[in-house]
CSV table of C-alpha atoms and ligand atoms in Angstrom, one decimal:
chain,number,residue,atom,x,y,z
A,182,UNK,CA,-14.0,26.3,33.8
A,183,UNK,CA,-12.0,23.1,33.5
A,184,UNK,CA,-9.4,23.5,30.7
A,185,UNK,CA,-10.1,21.2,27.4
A,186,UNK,CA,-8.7,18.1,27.1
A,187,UNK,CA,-5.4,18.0,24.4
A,188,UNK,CA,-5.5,15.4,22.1
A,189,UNK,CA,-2.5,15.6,19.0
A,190,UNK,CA,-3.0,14.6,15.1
A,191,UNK,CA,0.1,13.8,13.1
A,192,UNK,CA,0.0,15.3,9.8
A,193,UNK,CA,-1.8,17.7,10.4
A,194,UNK,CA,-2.0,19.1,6.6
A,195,UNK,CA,-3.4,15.6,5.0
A,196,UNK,CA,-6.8,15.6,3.9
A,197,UNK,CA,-8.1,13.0,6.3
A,198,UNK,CA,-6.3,14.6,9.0
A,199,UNK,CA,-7.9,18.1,8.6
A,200,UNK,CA,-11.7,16.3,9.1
A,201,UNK,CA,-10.6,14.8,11.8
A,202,UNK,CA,-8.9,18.2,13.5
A,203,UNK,CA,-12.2,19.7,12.8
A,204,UNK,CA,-14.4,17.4,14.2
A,205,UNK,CA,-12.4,17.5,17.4
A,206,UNK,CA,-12.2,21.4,17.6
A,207,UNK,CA,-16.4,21.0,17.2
A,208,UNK,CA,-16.2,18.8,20.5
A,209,UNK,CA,-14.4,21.2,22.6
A,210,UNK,CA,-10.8,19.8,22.3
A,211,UNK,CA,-7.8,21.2,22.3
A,212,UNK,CA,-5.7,20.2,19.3
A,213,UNK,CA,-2.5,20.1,18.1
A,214,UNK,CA,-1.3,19.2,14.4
A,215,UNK,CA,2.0,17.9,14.0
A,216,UNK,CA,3.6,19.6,10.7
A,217,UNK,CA,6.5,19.0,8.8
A,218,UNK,CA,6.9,22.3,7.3
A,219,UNK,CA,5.7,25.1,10.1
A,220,UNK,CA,5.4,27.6,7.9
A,221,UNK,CA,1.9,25.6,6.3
A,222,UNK,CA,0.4,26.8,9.9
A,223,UNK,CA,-1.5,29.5,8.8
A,224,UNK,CA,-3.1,28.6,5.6
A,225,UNK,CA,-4.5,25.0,7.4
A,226,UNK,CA,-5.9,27.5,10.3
A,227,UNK,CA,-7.6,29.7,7.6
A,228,UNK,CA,-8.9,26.8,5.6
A,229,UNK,CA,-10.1,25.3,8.9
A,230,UNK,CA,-11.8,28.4,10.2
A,231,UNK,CA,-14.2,28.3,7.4
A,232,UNK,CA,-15.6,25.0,9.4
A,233,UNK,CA,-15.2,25.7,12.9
A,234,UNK,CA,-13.5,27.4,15.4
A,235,UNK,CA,-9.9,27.5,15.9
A,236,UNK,CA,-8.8,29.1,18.3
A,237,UNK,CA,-7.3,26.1,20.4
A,238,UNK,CA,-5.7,24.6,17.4
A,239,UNK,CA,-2.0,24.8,17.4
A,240,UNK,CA,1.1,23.3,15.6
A,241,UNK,CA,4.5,21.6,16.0
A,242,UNK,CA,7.1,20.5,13.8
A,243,UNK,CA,7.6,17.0,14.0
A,244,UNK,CA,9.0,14.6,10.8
A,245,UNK,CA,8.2,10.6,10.5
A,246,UNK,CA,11.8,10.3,9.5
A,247,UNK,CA,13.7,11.9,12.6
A,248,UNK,CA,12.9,12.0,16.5
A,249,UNK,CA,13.0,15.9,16.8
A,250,UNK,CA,10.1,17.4,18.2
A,251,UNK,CA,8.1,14.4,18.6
A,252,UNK,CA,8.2,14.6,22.6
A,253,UNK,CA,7.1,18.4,22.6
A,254,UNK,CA,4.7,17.6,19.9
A,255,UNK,CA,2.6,15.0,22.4
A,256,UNK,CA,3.0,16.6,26.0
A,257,UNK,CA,0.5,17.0,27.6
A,258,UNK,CA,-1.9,15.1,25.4
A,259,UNK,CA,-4.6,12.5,26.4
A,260,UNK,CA,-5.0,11.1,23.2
A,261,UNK,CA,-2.9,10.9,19.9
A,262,UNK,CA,-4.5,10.8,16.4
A,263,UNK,CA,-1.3,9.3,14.2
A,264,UNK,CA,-3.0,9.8,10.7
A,265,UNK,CA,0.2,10.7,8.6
A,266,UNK,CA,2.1,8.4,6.3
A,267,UNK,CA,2.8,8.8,2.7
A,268,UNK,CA,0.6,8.8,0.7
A,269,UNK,CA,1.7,9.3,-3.3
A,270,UNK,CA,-0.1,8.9,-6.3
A,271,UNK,CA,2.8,6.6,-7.7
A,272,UNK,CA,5.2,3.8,-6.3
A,273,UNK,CA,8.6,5.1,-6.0
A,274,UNK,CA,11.0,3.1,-7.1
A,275,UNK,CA,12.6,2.5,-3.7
A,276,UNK,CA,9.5,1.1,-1.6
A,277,UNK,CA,11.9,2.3,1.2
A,278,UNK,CA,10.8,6.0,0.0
A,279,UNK,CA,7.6,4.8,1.5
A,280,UNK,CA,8.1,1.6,4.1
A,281,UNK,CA,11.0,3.7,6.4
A,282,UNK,CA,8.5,6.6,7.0
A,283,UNK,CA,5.8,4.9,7.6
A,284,UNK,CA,7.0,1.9,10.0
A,285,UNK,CA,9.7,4.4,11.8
A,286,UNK,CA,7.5,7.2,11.9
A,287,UNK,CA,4.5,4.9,13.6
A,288,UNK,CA,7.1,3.7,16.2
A,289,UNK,CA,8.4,7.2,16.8
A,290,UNK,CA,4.9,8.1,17.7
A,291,UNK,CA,4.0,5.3,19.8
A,292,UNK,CA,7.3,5.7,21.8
A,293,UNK,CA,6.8,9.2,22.4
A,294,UNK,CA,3.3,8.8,23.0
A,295,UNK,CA,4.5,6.0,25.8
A,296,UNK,CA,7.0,8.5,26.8
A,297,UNK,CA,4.3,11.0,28.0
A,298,UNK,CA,2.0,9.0,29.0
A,299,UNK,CA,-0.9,9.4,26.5
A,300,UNK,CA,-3.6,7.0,27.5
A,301,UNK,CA,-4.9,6.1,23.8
A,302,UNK,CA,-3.5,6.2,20.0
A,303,UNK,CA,-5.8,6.5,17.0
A,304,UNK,CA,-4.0,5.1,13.9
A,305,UNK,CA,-4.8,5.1,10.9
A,306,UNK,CA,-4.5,1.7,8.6
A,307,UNK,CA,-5.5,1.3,5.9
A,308,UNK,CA,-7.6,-1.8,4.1
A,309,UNK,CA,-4.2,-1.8,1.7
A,310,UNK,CA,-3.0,-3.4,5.2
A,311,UNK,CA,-6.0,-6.4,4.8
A,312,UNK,CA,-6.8,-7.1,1.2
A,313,UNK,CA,-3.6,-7.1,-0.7
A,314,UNK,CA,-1.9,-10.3,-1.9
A,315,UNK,CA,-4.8,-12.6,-1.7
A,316,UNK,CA,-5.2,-13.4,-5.7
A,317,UNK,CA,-8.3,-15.7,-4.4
A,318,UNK,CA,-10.3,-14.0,-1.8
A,319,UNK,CA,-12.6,-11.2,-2.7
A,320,UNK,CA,-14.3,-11.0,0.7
A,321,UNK,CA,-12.2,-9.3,4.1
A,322,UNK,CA,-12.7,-9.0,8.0
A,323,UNK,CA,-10.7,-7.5,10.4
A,324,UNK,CA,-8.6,-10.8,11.4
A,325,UNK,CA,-7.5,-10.8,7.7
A,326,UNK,CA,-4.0,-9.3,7.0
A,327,UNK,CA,-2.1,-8.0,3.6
A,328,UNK,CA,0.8,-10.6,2.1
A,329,UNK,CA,3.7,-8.5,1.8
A,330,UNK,CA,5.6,-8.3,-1.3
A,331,UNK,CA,2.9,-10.5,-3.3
A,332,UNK,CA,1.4,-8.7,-5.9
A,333,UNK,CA,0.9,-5.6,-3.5
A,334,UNK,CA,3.0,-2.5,-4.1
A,335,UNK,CA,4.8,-0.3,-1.8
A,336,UNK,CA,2.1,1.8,-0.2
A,337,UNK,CA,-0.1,-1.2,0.3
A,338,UNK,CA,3.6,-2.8,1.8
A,339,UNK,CA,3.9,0.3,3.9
A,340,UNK,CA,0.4,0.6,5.7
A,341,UNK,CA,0.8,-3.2,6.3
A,342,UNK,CA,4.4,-2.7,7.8
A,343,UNK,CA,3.3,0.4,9.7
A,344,UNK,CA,0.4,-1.5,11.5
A,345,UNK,CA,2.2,-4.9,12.4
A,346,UNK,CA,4.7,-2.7,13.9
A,347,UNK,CA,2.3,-0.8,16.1
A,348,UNK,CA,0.9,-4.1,17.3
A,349,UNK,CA,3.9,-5.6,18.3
A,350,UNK,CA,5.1,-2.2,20.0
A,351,UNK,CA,2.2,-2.4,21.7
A,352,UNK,CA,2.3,-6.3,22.8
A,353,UNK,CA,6.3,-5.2,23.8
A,354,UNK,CA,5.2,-2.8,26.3
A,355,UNK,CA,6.1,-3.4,30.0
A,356,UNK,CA,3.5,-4.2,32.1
A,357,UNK,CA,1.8,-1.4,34.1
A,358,UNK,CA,2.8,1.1,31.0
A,359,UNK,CA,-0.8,1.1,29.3
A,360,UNK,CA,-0.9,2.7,26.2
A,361,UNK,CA,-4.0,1.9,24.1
A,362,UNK,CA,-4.2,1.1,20.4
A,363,UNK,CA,-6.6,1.3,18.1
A,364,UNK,CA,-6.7,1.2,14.5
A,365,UNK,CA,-9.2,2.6,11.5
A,366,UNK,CA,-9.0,0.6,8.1
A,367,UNK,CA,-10.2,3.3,5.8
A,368,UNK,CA,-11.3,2.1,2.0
A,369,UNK,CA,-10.8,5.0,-0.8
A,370,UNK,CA,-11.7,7.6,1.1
A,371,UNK,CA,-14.2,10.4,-1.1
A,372,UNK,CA,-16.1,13.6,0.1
A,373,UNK,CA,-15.3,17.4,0.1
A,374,UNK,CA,-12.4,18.4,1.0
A,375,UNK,CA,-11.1,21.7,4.0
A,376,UNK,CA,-7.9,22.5,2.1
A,377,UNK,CA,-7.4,23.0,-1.8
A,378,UNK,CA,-3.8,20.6,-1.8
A,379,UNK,CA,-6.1,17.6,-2.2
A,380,UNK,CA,-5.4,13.4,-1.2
A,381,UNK,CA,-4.2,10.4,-3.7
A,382,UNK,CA,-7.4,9.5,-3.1
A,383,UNK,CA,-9.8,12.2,-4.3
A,384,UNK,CA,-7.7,12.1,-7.7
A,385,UNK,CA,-10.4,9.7,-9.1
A,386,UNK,CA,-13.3,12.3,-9.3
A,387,UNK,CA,-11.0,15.3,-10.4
A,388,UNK,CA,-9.4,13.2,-13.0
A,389,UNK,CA,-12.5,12.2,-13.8
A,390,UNK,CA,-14.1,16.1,-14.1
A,391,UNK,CA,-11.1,17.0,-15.2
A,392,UNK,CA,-11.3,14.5,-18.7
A,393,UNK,CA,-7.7,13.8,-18.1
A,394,UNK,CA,-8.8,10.0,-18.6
A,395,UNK,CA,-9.9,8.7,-22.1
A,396,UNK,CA,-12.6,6.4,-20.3
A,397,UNK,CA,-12.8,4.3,-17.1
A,398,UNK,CA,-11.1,0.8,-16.9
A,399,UNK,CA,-13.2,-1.7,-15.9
A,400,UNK,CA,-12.0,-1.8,-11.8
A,401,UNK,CA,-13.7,-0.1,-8.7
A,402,UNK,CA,-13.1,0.6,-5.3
A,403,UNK,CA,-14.2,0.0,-2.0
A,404,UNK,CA,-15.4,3.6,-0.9
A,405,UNK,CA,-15.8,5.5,2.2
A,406,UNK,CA,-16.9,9.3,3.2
A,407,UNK,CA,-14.2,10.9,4.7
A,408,UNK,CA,-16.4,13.0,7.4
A,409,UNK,CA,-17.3,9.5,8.7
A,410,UNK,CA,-13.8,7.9,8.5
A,411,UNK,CA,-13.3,11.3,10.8
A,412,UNK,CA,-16.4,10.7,13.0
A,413,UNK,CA,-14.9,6.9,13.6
A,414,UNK,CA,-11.5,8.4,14.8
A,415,UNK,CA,-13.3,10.3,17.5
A,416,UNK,CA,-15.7,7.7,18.3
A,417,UNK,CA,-12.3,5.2,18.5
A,418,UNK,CA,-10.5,7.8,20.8
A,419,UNK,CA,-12.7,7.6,23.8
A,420,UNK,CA,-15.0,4.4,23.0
A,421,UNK,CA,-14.2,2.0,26.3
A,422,UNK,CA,-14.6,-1.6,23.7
A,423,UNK,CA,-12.1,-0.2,20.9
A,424,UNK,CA,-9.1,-0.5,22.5
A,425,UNK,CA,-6.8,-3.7,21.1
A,426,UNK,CA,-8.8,-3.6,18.1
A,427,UNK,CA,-8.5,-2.9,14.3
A,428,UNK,CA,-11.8,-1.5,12.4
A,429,UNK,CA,-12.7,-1.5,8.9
A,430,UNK,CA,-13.7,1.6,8.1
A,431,UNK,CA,-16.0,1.1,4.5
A,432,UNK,CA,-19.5,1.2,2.9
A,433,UNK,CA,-20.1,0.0,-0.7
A,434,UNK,CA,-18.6,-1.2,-3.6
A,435,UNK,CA,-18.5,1.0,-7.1
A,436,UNK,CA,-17.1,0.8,-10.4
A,437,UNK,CA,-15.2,3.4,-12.0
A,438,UNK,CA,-18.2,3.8,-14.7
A,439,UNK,CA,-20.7,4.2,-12.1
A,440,UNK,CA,-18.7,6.6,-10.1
A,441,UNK,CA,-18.6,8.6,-13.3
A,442,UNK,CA,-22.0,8.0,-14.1
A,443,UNK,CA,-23.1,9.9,-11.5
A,444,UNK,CA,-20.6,12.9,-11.6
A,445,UNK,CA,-21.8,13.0,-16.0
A,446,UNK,CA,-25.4,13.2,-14.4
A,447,UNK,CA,-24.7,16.0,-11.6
A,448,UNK,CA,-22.1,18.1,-13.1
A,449,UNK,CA,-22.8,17.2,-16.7
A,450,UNK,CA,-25.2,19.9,-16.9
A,451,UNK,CA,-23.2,22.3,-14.7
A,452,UNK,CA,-20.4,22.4,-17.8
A,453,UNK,CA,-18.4,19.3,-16.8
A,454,UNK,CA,-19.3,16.4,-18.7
A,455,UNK,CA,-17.5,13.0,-17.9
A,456,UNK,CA,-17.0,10.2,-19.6
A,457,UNK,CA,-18.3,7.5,-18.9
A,458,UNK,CA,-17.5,4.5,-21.4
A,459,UNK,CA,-15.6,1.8,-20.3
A,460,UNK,CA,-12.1,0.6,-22.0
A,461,UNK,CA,-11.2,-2.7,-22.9
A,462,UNK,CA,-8.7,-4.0,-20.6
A,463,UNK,CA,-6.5,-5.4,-23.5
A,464,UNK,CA,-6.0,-1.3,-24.1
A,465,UNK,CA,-5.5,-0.4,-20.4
A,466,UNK,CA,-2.6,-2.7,-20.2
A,467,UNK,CA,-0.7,-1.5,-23.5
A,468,UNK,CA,-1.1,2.5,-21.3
A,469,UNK,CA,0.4,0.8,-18.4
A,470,UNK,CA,3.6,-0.2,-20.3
A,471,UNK,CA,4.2,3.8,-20.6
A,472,UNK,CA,2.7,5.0,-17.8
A,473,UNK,CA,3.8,4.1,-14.1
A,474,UNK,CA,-0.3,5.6,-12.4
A,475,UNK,CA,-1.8,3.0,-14.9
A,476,UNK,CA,0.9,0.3,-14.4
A,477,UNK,CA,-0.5,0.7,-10.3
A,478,UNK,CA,-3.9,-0.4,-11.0
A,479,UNK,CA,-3.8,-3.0,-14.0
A,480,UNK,CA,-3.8,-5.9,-11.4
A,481,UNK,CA,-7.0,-4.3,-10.0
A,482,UNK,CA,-8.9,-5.1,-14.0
A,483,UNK,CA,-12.2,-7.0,-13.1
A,484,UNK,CA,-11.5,-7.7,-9.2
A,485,UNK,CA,-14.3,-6.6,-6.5
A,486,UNK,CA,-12.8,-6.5,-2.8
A,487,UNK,CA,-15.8,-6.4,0.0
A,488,UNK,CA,-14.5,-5.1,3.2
A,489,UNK,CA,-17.0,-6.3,6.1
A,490,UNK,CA,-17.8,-3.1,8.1
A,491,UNK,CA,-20.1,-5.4,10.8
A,492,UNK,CA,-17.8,-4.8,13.4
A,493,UNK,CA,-17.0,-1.0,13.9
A,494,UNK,CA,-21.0,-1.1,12.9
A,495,UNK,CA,-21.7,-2.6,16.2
A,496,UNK,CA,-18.9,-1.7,18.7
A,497,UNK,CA,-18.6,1.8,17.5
A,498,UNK,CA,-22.5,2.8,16.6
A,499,UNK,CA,-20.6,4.1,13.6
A,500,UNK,CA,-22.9,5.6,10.5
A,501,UNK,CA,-21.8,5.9,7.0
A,502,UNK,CA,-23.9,8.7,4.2
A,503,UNK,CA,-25.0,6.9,1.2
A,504,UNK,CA,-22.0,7.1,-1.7
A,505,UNK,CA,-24.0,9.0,-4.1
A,506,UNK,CA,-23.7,11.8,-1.8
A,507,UNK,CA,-20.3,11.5,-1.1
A,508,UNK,CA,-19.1,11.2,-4.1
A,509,UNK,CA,-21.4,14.4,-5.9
A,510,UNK,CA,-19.9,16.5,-2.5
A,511,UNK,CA,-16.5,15.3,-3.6
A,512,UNK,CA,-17.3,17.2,-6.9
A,513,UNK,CA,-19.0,20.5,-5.6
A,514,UNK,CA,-15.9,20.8,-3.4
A,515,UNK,CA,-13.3,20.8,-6.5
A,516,UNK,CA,-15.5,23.0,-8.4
A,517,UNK,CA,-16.0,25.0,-5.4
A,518,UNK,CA,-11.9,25.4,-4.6
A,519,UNK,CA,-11.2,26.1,-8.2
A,520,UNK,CA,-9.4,22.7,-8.8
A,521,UNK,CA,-11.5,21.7,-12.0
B,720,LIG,P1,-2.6,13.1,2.6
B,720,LIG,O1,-3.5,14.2,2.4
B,720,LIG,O2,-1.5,12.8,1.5
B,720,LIG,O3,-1.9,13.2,4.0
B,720,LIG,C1,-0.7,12.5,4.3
B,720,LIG,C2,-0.1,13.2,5.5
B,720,LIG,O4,1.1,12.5,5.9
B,720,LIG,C3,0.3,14.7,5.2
B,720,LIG,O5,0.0,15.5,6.3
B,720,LIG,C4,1.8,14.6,5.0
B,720,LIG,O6,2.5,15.7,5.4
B,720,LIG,C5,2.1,13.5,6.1
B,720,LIG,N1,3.4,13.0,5.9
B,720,LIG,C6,3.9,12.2,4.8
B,720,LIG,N2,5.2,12.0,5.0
B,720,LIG,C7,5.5,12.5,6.2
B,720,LIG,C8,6.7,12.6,7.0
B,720,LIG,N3,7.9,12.0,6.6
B,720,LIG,N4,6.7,13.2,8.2
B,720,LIG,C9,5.6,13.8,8.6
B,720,LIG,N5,4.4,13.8,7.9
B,720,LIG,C10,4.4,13.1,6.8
B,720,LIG,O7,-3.3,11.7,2.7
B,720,LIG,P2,-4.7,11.2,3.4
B,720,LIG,O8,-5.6,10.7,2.4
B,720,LIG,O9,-5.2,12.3,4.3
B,720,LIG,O10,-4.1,10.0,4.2
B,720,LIG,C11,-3.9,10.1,5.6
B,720,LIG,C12,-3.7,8.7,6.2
B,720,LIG,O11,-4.9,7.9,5.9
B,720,LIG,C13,-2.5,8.0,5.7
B,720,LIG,O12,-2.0,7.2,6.8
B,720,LIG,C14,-3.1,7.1,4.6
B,720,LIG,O13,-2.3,5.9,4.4
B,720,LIG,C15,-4.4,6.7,5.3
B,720,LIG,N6,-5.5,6.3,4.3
B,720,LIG,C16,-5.9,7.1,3.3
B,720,LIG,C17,-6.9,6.7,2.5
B,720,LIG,C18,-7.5,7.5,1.4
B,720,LIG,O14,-8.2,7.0,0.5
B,720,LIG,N7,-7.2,8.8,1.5
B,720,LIG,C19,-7.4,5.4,2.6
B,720,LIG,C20,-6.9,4.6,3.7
B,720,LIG,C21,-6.0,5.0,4.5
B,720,LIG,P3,3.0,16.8,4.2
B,720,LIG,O15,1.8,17.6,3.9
B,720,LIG,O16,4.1,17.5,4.8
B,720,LIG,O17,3.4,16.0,3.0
């Protein structure tokens, strides 16, 4: 029997990354997560047991922020998944908090990956690293990049940073040392999640079930199911076109009221009803004076960004689940795990 193939995943305690660790334990890979904090080993490898089998998962320490352990981490491996970066629910005030780990932490990765010669590197962007800055587009492809410190804050700043730098490492490299890039542009990523410490991201429906939020402001957000932003870093990591390219990884466009809509009709019944009126702008901005999570999204009021999804449609057969069942599985899961 030939041994399995080792791939690596960075982070390997973030939401996204966990999907993508199991989908690559279900095809036969050998994986191992990069962890800050070691001792988080054997809760992830309980939570991911319930999904698959684990026992070629294993773990190092690694840390975006210093080079120990990043050449141990990635021997040996064929392909690296870099999926972590921060990812907070509030700006801090020093953008740094987020840009240094992020940008350093990419090109510690890439350099180590170089170092043992890895053939390909999965990263993952984000559509923070297209859309942001551009008051007077509503409409993005992949050859469309964020403006920097114009009207975007520091994680958008961070993921567009992070990526730039991984192209030019990339483009730096001496000939004959071929490492491969490519890179998945997630939208808001929804759907269940493998470990109760859940994302930024699936803060929306639990705040939602929750009734921590008065109402919705009139905004939405490009969504995307994170079992298929998983299935298109595994499709990425082998798929002979992908290399040298960046994929938006999206499907639809929803409001806030329609996203709660839809949990008020599902879980409604169940005991959690949501609400679903929508406030007045004029109100959302007085909240935002007080508080820094509403300040983040005031210059979202009334915009709709489309992310153009043709491309990792074609090149990467890729398949996305209709929202209305992401988003009611994003639901059962924190019900399920006791979070609401
Ligand atoms: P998450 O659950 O918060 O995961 C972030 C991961 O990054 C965690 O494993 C975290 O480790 C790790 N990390 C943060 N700082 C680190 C550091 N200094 N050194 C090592 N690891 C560090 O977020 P997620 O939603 O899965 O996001 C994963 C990736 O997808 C990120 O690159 C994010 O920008 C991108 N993305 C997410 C979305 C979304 O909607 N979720 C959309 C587009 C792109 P700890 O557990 O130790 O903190």
């Amino acid at each position: 029997m030939t041994a399995p193939v080792q791939v690596a995943v960075t982070g390997a305690s973030g939401y996204i990354a966990l999907h993508v660790i199991a989908a690559q334990l279900d095809q036969g890979y050998a994986v191992r997560g990069t962890l800050r904090d070691m001792a988080r080993g054997e809760k992830i490898r309980a939570a991911l047991a319930k999904h698959t089998e684990v026992s070629a998962l294993s773990f190092a320490a690694a840390d975006l922020l210093a080079d120990d352990g990043w050449d141990a981490a990635l021997a040996d491996c064929r392909y690296v998944m870099h999926v972590a970066s921060p990812f907070p629910m509030v700006d801090p005030k020093n953008h740094d908090d987020l840009i240094v780990p992020a940008r350093e932490g990419t090109l510690r990765v890439l350099a180590a990956a170089a170092r043992a010669g890895v053939q390909r590197v999965v990263m993952t962007s984000s559509v923070a690293a297209i859309g942001t800055g551009h008051e007077d587009k509503s409409s993005f492809a992949e050859a469309d990049w964020s403006v920097v410190g114009k009207g975007g804050e520091a994680y958008a700043a961070s993921k567009t940073i992070a990526e730039r730098a991984a192209w030019d490492f990339i483009a730096g490299l001496p000939a004959g040392e071929a490492l491969e890039l490519v890179v998945i542009n997630p939208s808001l990523v929804l759907g269940p999640l493998i470990d109760p410490d859940g994302s930024t991201s699936i803060e929306v429906v639990r705040k939602l079930l929750a009734r921590e939020v008065p109402g919705c402001p009139k905004m939405g957000f490009p969504l995307v199911d994170v079992r298929d932003v998983a299935a298109a870093h595994l499709t990425a990591m082998t798929n002979p076109d992908a290399p040298g390219k960046r994929y938006i990884c999206s499907t639809e466009f929803r409001m806030l009221a329609q996203i709660a809509e839809l949990l008020n009709q599902t879980f409604g019944p169940q005991g959690h009803p949501v609400r679903t009126r929508e406030l007045p702008n004029w109100l959302v901005r007085i909240v935002a004076l007080f508080d820094p999570a509403v300040a983040r999204i005031v210059p979202e009021l009334g915009r709709q960004r489309h992310f153009d999804n043709a491309a990792i449609r074609k090149d990467l057969n890729w398949q996305s689940r209709p929202m209305n069942e992401t988003i009611t599985a994003t639901g059962d899961s924190l019900i399920e795990m006791g979070i609401i």
